[in-house]
Coordinates of C-alpha atoms in Angstrom, one line a residue:
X1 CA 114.9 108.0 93.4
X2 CA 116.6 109.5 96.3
X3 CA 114.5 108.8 99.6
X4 CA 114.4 112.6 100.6
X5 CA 113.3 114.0 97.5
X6 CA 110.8 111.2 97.4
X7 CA 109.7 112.5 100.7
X8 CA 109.0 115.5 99.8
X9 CA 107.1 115.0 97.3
X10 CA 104.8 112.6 99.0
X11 CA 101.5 113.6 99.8
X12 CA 98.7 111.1 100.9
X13 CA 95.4 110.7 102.0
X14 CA 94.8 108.7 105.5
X15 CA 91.3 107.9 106.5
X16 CA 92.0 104.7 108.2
X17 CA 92.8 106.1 111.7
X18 CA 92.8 103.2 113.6
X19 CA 95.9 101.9 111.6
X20 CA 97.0 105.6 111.2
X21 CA 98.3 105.8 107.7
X22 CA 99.6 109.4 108.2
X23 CA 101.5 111.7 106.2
X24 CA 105.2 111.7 104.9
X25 CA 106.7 114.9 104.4
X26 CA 110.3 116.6 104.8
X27 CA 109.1 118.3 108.4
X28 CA 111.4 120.9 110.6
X29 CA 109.3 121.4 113.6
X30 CA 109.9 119.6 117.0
X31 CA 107.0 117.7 118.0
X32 CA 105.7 120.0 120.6
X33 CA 105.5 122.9 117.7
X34 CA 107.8 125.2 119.0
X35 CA 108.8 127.6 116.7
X36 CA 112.5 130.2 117.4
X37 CA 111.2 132.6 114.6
X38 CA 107.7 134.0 115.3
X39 CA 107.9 137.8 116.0
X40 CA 106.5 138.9 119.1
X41 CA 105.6 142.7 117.6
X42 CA 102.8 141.5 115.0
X43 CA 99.4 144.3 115.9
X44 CA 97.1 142.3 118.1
X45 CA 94.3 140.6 116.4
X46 CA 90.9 139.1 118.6
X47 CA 90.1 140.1 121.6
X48 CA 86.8 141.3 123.5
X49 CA 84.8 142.7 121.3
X50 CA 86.2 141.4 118.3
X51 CA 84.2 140.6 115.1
X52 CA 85.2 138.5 112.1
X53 CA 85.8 141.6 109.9
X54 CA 88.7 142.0 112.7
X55 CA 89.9 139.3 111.4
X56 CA 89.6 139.5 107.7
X57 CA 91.0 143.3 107.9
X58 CA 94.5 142.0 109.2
X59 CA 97.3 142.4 107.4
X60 CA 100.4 139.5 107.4
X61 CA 103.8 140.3 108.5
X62 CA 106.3 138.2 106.6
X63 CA 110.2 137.6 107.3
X64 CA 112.7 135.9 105.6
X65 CA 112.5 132.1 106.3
X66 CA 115.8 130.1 105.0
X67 CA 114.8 130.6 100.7
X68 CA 111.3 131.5 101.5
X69 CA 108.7 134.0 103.7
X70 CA 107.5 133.3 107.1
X71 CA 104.7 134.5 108.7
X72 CA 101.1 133.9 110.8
X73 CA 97.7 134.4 110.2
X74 CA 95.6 134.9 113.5
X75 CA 92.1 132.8 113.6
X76 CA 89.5 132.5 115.9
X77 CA 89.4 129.4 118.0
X78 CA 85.7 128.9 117.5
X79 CA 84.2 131.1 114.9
X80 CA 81.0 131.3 116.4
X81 CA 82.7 133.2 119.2
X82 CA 84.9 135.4 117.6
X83 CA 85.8 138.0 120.8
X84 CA 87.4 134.3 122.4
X85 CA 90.0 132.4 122.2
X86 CA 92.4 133.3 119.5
X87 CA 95.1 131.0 117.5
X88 CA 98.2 131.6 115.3
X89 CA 98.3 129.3 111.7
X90 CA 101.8 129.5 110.5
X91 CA 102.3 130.4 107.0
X92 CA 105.6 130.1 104.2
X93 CA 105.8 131.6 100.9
X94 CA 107.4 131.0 98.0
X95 CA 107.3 134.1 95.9
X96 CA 106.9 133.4 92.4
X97 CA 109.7 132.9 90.4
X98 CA 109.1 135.3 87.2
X99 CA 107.6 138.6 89.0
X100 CA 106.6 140.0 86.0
X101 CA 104.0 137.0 85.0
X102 CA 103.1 137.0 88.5
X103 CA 99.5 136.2 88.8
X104 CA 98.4 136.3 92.9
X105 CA 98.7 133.6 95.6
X106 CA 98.1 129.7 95.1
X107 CA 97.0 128.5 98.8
X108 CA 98.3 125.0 98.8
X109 CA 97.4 122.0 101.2
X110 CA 99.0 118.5 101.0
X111 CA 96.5 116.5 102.5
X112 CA 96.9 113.9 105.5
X113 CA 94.6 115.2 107.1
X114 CA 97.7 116.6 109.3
X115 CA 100.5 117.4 107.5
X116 CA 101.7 120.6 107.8
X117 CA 101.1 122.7 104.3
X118 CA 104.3 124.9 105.5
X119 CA 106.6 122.2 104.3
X120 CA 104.2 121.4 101.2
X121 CA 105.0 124.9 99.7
X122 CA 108.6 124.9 100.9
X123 CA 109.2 121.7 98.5
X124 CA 107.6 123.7 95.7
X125 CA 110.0 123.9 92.9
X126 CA 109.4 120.0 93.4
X127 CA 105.7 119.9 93.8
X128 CA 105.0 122.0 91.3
X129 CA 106.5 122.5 87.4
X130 CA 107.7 126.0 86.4
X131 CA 104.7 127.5 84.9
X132 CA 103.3 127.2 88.3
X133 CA 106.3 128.7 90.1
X134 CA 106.7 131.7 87.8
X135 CA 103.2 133.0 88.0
X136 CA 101.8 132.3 91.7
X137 CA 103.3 132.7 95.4
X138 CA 102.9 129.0 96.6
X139 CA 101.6 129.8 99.9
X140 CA 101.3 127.1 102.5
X141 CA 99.5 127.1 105.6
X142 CA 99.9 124.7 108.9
X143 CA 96.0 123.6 109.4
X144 CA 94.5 124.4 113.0
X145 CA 95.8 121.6 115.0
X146 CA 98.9 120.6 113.1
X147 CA 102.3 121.1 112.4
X148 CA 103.0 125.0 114.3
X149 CA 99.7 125.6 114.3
X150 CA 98.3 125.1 118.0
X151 CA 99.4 121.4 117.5
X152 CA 97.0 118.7 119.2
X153 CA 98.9 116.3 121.6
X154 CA 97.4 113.1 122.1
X155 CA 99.9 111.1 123.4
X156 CA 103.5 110.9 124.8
X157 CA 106.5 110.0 122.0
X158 CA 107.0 106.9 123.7
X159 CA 103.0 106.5 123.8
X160 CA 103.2 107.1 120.3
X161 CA 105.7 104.7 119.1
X162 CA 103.9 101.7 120.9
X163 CA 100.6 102.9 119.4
X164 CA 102.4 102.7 115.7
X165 CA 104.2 99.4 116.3
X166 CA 101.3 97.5 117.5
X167 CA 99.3 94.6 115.9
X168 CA 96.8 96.7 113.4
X169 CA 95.1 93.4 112.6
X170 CA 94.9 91.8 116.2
X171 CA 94.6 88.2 115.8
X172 CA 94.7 87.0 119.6
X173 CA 92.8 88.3 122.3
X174 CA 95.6 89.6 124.0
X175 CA 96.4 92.2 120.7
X176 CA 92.3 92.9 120.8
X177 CA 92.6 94.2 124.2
X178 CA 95.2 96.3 123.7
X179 CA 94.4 97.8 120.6
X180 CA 90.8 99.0 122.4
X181 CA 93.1 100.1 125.0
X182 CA 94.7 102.7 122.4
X183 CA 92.0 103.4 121.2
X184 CA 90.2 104.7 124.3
X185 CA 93.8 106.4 125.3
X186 CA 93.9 108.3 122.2
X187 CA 90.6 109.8 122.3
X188 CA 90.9 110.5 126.3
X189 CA 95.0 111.7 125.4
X190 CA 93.8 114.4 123.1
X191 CA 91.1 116.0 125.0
X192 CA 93.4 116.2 128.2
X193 CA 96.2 117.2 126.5
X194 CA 95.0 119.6 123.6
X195 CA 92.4 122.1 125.5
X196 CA 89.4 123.6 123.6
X197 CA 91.3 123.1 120.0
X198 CA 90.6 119.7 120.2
X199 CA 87.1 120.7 119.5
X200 CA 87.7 123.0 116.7
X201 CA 90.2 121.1 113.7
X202 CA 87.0 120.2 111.4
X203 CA 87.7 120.7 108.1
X204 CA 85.1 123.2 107.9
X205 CA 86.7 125.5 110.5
X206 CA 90.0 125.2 108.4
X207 CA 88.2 126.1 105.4
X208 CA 86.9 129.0 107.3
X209 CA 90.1 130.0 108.3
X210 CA 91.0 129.7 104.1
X211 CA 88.9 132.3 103.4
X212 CA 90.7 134.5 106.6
X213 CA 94.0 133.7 104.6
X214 CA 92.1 134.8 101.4
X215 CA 91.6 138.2 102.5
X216 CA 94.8 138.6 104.2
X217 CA 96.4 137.7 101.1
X218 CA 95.0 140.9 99.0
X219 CA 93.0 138.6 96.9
X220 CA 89.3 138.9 95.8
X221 CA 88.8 135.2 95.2
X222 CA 91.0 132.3 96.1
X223 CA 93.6 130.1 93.9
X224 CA 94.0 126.5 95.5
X225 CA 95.9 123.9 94.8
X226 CA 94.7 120.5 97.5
X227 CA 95.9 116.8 97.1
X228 CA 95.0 114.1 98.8
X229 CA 92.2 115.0 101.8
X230 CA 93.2 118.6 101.0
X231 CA 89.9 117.9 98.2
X232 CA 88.0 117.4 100.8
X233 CA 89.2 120.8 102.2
X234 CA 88.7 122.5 99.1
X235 CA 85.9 121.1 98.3
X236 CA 84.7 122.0 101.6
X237 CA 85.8 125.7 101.1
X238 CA 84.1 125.6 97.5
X239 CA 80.6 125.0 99.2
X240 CA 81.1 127.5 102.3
X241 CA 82.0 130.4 99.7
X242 CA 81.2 129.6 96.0
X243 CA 81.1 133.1 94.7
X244 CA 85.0 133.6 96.5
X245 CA 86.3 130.4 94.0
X246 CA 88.5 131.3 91.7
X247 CA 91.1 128.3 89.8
X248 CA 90.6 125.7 91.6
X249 CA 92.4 121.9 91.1
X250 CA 91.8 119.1 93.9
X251 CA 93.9 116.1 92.9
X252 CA 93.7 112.6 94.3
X253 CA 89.9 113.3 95.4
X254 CA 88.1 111.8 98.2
X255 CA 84.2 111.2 97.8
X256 CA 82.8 113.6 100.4
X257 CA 79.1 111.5 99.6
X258 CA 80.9 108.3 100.9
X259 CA 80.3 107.0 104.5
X260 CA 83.3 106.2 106.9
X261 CA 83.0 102.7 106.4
X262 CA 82.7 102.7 102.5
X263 CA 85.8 105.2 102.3
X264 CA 87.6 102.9 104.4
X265 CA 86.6 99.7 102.4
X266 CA 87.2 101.5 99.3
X267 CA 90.6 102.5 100.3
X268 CA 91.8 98.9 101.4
X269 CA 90.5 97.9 97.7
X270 CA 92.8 100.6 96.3
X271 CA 96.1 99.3 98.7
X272 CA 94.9 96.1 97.3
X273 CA 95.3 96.9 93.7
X274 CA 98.2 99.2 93.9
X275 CA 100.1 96.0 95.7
X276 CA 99.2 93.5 93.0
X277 CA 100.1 95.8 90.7
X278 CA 104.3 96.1 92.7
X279 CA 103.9 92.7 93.0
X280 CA 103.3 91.9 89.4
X281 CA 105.9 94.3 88.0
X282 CA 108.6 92.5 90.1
X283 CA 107.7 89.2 88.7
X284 CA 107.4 90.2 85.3
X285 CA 111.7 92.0 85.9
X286 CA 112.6 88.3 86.8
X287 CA 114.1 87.2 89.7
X288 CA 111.5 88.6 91.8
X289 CA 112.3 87.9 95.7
X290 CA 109.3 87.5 96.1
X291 CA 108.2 84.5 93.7
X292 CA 107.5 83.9 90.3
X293 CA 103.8 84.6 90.0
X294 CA 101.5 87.2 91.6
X295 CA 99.9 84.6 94.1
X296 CA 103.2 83.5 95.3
X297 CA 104.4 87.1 95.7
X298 CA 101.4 88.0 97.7
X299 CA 101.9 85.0 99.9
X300 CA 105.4 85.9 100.5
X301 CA 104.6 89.4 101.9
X302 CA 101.4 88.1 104.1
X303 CA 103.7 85.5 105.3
X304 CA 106.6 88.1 106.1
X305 CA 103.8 90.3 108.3
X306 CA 102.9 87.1 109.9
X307 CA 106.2 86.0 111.1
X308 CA 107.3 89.9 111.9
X309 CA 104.0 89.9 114.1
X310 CA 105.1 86.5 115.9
X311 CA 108.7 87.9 116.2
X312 CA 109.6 91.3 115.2
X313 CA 113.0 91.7 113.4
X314 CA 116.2 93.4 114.5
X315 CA 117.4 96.9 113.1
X316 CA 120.3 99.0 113.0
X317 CA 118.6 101.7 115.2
X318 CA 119.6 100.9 118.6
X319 CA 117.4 98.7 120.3
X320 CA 114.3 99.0 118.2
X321 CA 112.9 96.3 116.2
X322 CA 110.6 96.1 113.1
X323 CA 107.3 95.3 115.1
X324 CA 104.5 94.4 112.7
X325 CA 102.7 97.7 113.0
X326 CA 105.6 99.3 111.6
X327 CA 105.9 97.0 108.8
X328 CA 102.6 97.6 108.2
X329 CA 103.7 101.2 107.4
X330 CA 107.2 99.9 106.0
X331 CA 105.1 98.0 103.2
X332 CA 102.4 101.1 102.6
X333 CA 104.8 103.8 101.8
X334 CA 106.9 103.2 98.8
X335 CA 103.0 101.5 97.3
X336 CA 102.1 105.5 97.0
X337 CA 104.3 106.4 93.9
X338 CA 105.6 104.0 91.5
X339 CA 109.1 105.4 91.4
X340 CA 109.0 103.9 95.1
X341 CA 108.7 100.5 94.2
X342 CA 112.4 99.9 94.0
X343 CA 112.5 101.1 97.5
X344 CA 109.8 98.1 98.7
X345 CA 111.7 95.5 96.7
X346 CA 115.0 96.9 98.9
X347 CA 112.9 96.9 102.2
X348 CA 111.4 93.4 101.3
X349 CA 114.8 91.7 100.7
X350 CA 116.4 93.1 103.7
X351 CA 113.0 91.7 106.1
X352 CA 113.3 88.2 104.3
X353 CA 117.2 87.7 105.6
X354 CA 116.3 89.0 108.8
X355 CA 117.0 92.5 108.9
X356 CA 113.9 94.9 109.7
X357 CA 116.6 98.4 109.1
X358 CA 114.9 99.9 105.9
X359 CA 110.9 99.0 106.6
X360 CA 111.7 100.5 110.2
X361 CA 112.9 104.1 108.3
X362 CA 110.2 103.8 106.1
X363 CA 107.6 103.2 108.6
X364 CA 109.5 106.2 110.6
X365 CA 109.2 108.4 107.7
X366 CA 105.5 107.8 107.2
X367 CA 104.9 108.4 110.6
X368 CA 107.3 111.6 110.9
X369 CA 109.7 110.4 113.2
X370 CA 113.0 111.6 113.2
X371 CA 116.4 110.4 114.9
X372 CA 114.9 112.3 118.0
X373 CA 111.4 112.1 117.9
X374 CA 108.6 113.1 116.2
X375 CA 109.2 115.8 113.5
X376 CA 105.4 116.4 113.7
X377 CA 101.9 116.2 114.9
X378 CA 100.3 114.1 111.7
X379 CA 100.0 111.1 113.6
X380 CA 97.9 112.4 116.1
X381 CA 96.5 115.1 114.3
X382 CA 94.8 113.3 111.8
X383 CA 93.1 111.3 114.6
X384 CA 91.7 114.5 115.7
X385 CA 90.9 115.8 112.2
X386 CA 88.8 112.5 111.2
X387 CA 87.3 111.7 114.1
X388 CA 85.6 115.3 115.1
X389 CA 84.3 115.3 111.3
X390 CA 82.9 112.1 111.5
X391 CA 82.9 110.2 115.1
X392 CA 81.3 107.2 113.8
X393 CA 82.9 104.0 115.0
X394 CA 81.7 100.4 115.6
X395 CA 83.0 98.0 119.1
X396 CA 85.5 96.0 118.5
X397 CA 82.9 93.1 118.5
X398 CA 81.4 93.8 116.0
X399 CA 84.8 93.9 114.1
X400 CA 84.9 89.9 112.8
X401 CA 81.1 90.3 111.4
X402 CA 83.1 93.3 109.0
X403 CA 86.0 90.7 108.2
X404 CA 84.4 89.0 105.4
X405 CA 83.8 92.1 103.1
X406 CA 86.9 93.4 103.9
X407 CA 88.9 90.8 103.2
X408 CA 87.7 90.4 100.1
X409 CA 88.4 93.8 99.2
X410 CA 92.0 93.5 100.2
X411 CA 93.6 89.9 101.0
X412 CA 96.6 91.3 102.4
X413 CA 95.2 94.8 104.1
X414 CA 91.5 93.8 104.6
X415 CA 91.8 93.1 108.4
X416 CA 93.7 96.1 109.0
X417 CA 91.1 98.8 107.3
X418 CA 88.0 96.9 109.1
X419 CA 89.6 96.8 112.2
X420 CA 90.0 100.8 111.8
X421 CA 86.4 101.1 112.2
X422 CA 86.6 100.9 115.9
X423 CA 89.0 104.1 115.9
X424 CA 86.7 106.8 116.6
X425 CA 85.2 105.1 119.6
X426 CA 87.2 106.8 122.4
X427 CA 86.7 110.2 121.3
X428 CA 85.6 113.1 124.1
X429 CA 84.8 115.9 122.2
X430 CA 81.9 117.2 120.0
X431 CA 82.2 119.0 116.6
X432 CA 80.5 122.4 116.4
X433 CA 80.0 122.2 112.8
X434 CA 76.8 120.8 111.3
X435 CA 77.8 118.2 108.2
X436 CA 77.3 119.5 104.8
X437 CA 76.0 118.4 101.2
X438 CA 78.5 119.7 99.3
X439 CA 77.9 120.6 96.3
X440 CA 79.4 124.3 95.5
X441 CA 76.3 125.6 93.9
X442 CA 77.5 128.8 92.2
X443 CA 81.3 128.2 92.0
X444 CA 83.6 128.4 88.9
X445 CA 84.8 125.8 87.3
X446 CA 86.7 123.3 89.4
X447 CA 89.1 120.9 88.1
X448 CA 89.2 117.2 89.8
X449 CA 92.3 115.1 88.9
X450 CA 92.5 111.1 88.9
X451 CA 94.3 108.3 88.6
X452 CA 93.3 105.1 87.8
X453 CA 95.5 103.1 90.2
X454 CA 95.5 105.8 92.7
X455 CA 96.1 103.1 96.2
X456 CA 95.3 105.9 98.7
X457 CA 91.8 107.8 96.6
X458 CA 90.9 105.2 94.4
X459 CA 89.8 106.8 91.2
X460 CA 86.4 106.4 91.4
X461 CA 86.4 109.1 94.0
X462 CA 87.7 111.4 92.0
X463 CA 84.6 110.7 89.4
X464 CA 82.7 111.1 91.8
X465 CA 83.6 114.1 93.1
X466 CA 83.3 115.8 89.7
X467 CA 80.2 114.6 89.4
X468 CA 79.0 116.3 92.7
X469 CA 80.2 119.4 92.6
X470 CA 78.0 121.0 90.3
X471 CA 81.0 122.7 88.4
X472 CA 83.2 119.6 88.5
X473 CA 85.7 118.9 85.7
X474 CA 87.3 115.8 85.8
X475 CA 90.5 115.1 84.2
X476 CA 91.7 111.4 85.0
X477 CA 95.4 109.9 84.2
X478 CA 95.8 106.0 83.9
X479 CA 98.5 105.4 85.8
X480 CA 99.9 104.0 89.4
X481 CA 100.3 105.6 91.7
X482 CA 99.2 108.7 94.7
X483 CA 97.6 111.6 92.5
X484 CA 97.8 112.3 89.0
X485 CA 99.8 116.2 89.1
X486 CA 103.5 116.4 88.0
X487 CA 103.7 112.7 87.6
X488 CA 105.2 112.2 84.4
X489 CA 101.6 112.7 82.5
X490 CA 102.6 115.8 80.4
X491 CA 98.5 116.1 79.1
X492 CA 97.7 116.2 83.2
X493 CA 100.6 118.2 83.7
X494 CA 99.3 120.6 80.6
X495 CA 96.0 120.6 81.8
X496 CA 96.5 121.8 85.3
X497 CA 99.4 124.6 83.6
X498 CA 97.1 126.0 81.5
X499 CA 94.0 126.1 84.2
X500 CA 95.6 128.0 86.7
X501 CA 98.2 129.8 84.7
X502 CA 95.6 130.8 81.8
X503 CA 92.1 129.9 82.6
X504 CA 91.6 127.4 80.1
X505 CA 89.5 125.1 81.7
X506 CA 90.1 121.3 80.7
X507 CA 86.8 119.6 78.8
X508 CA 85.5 117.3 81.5
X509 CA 85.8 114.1 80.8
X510 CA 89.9 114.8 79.9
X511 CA 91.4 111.3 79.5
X512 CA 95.1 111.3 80.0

């Protein structure tokens, strides 16, 4: 598979923010969010005095955008003070391809939490199959906080790029006291840098500003379409407005019930698996690189990660090297859809003759960095996003009493997912917004999508999910791989069609 199409159709889930596994999508925004095209003559929206039927009353403004619509929705900063502080989400639409069996607006979100939904529904004609595209306007939002959408800034590029290439598994004391270092630096970077925003990217005030987008769209009840984290969203928006739910599909679900620490042991199993499972299929093509059995292979890759920490690897980019941290990454990318795998066994091969070139532009692409920078703000946003939802966090001394579990969750990635418990510890701010059972009493039908091998939402958080919502469907697909939509499972692929195109909802239980 070509690397930019696979790009852009990558959407993943990160909850392990201390080894930031962020989001890979084709991006066009400089880091800092600047954007040439916004219109300066859009009616003023906010102000003293406003109310939040100011805000649901406005009416979008869009302008051609390349092979798609442009525009901005205006939100309050905090919704509990609606006459303050006012931002601007950036939107794209893709009208629907068949006017005539146009059906309304399908509000998309890839996940992260960070990436920007504006180049989600730009790649729709490969996100989505036809029945989709001919009946909905695929309409894609940047989430407060990310991509053009009041960024957060957490720390300088060059900040950044040590941050990503260090140690996430820090096995001297040296590597410890750095990686507490960044930890504190992020949380103290973002507040100092990002003004009162950084207070307000929960996901509840981005599904609050869902239902602004709702009503700014024309439509009585809102179409959704989240992957990855963006269940969590939806999810999240299905229990602040139940009776506003229309067709609703979350695929690649996280377990809102789960803690931070069981998510983030539960996700290292699911790396875990999805590995063996690359590692296995190389072995069983023959001549595997690797080895000639599953241990072996294993023990090759550990070993590579080892000796790239003790001495990172030269590249064709200049004077960077392939550091471990962006190994780390290198490794973790291609795991997330199977047609990928080729790509590892390329990256692999190049590391074991010395040559870090291809793990260093995978690790770059997962962490949205371009030839000049950072085409984005996922991998600071999504520091922001998780930690103001849920700042729990442990010292790092109390990190080796967590090894055990962990490691025998995930031999290779253990370390790195229990040493991501300390993340949260450095963050300044407070979150506004009182956690929430979420159960969407009242809603229609929603549909949860799963797959069995899923590395990033391990399938049991997708039966899980159905299982709390009180209208939960769940349709799962055995297969490898990062969510279960449009990827190659024509009975998931039906499924999902005939849902939001017809309202046929799926029988729960759907095995695929």
């Amino acid at each position: 598979m070509n690397l930019r199409r696979a790009v852009a159709l990558l959407v993943v889930l990160a909850l392990v923010v201390g080894s930031a596994l962020t989001v890979a999508l084709v991006v066009a925004a400089d880091h800092d969010g600047a954007r040439d095209d916004v219109s300066d003559d859009r009616p003023a929206v906010g102000g003293p005095g406003a109310t939040l039927e100011t805000f649901y009353a406005q009416d979008l403004h869009w302008r051609d955008c390349d092979d798609a619509e442009c525009g901005e929705l205006t939100v309050p900063v905090d919704y509990r003070d609606p006459g303050g502080e006012t931002i601007d989400l950036a939107l794209l639409k893709v009208p629907a391809a068949d006017p005539d069996a146009r059906i309304g607006s399908l509000v998309v979100n890839p996940g992260g939490p960070g990436a920007p939904g504006t180049d989600y529904a730009g790649s729709a004609r490969e996100v989505f199959r036809q029945p989709i595209l001919d009946a909905y306007d695929i309409v894609g939002f940047d989430p407060r906080g990310t991509g053009h959408s009041a960024p957060v800034d957490c720390l300088a590029d060059g900040e950044l790029d040590d941050y990503i290439a260090q140690d996430p598994d820090p096995d001297t004391a040296a590597e410890a006291q750095t990686y507490a270092g960044w930890v504190k630096a992020f949380g103290v970077g973002c507040a100092d840098r990002s003004g009162d925003v950084a207070a307000h990217v929960t996901t509840i005030e981005t599904a609050r500003d869902m239902d602004v987008l709702r009503a700014a769209l024309g439509e009585d009840q809102l179409d959704y379409f989240g992957a990855s984290y963006g269940t969590k969203l939806g999810a999240t928006y299905a229990d602040l407005f139940p009776d506003r739910v229309g067709r609703l599909v979350l695929d690649g679900a996280v377990d809102v019930s789960l803690s931070s620490r069981e998510l983030s042991l539960q996700q290292a199993a699911g790396f875990e698996t999805a590995l063996r499972a690359y590692v296995q299929d190389c072995v069983d093509s023959g001549d595997c690189v690797l080895g000639d059995s599953l241990d072996e292979g294993l023990a090759t890759i550990k070993q590579l990660l080892d000796d790239i920490d003790a001495e990172p690897l030269p590249t064709d980019d200049g004077d960077r090297v392939l550091a471990v941290g962006n190994a780390f990454y290198g490794v973790v990318l291609p795991l997330y859809v199977r047609d990928y795998w080729d790509l590892l066994t390329q990256g692999l091969t190049a590391a074991l003759d010395g040559d870090g070139t291809l793990l260093l532009r995978y690790s770059d692409v997962y962490n949205s960095r371009g030839g000049g920078g950072y085409t984005d703000n996922s991998s600071e946003a999504i520091y922001a996003i998780n930690c103001l939802d849920d700042p729990w966090a442990i010292p790092a001394r109390e990190v080796p009493g967590q090894l055990p579990e962990f490691e025998a969750a995930s031999a290779t990635f253990g370390s790195v997912f229990a040493w991501g418990l300390t993340s949260c510890g450095g963050i300044q701010v407070q979150s506004s917004e009182p956690a929430r059972d979420i159960r969407a009493a009242g809603a229609a039908p929603i549909v949860v999508v799963g797959t069995t091998r899923d590395p990033a939402t391990p399938y049991a958080w997708a039966v899980a999910l159905a299982d709390q919502l009180e209208s939960g469907v769940l349709v799962s697909r055995d297969g490898d791989g990062h969510t279960g939509y449009n990827s190659g499972n024509e009975c998931v692929d039906t499924a999902v069609e005939d849902y939001l195109v017809e309202g046929t909802v799926p029988e729960d239980g759907l095995s695929c």
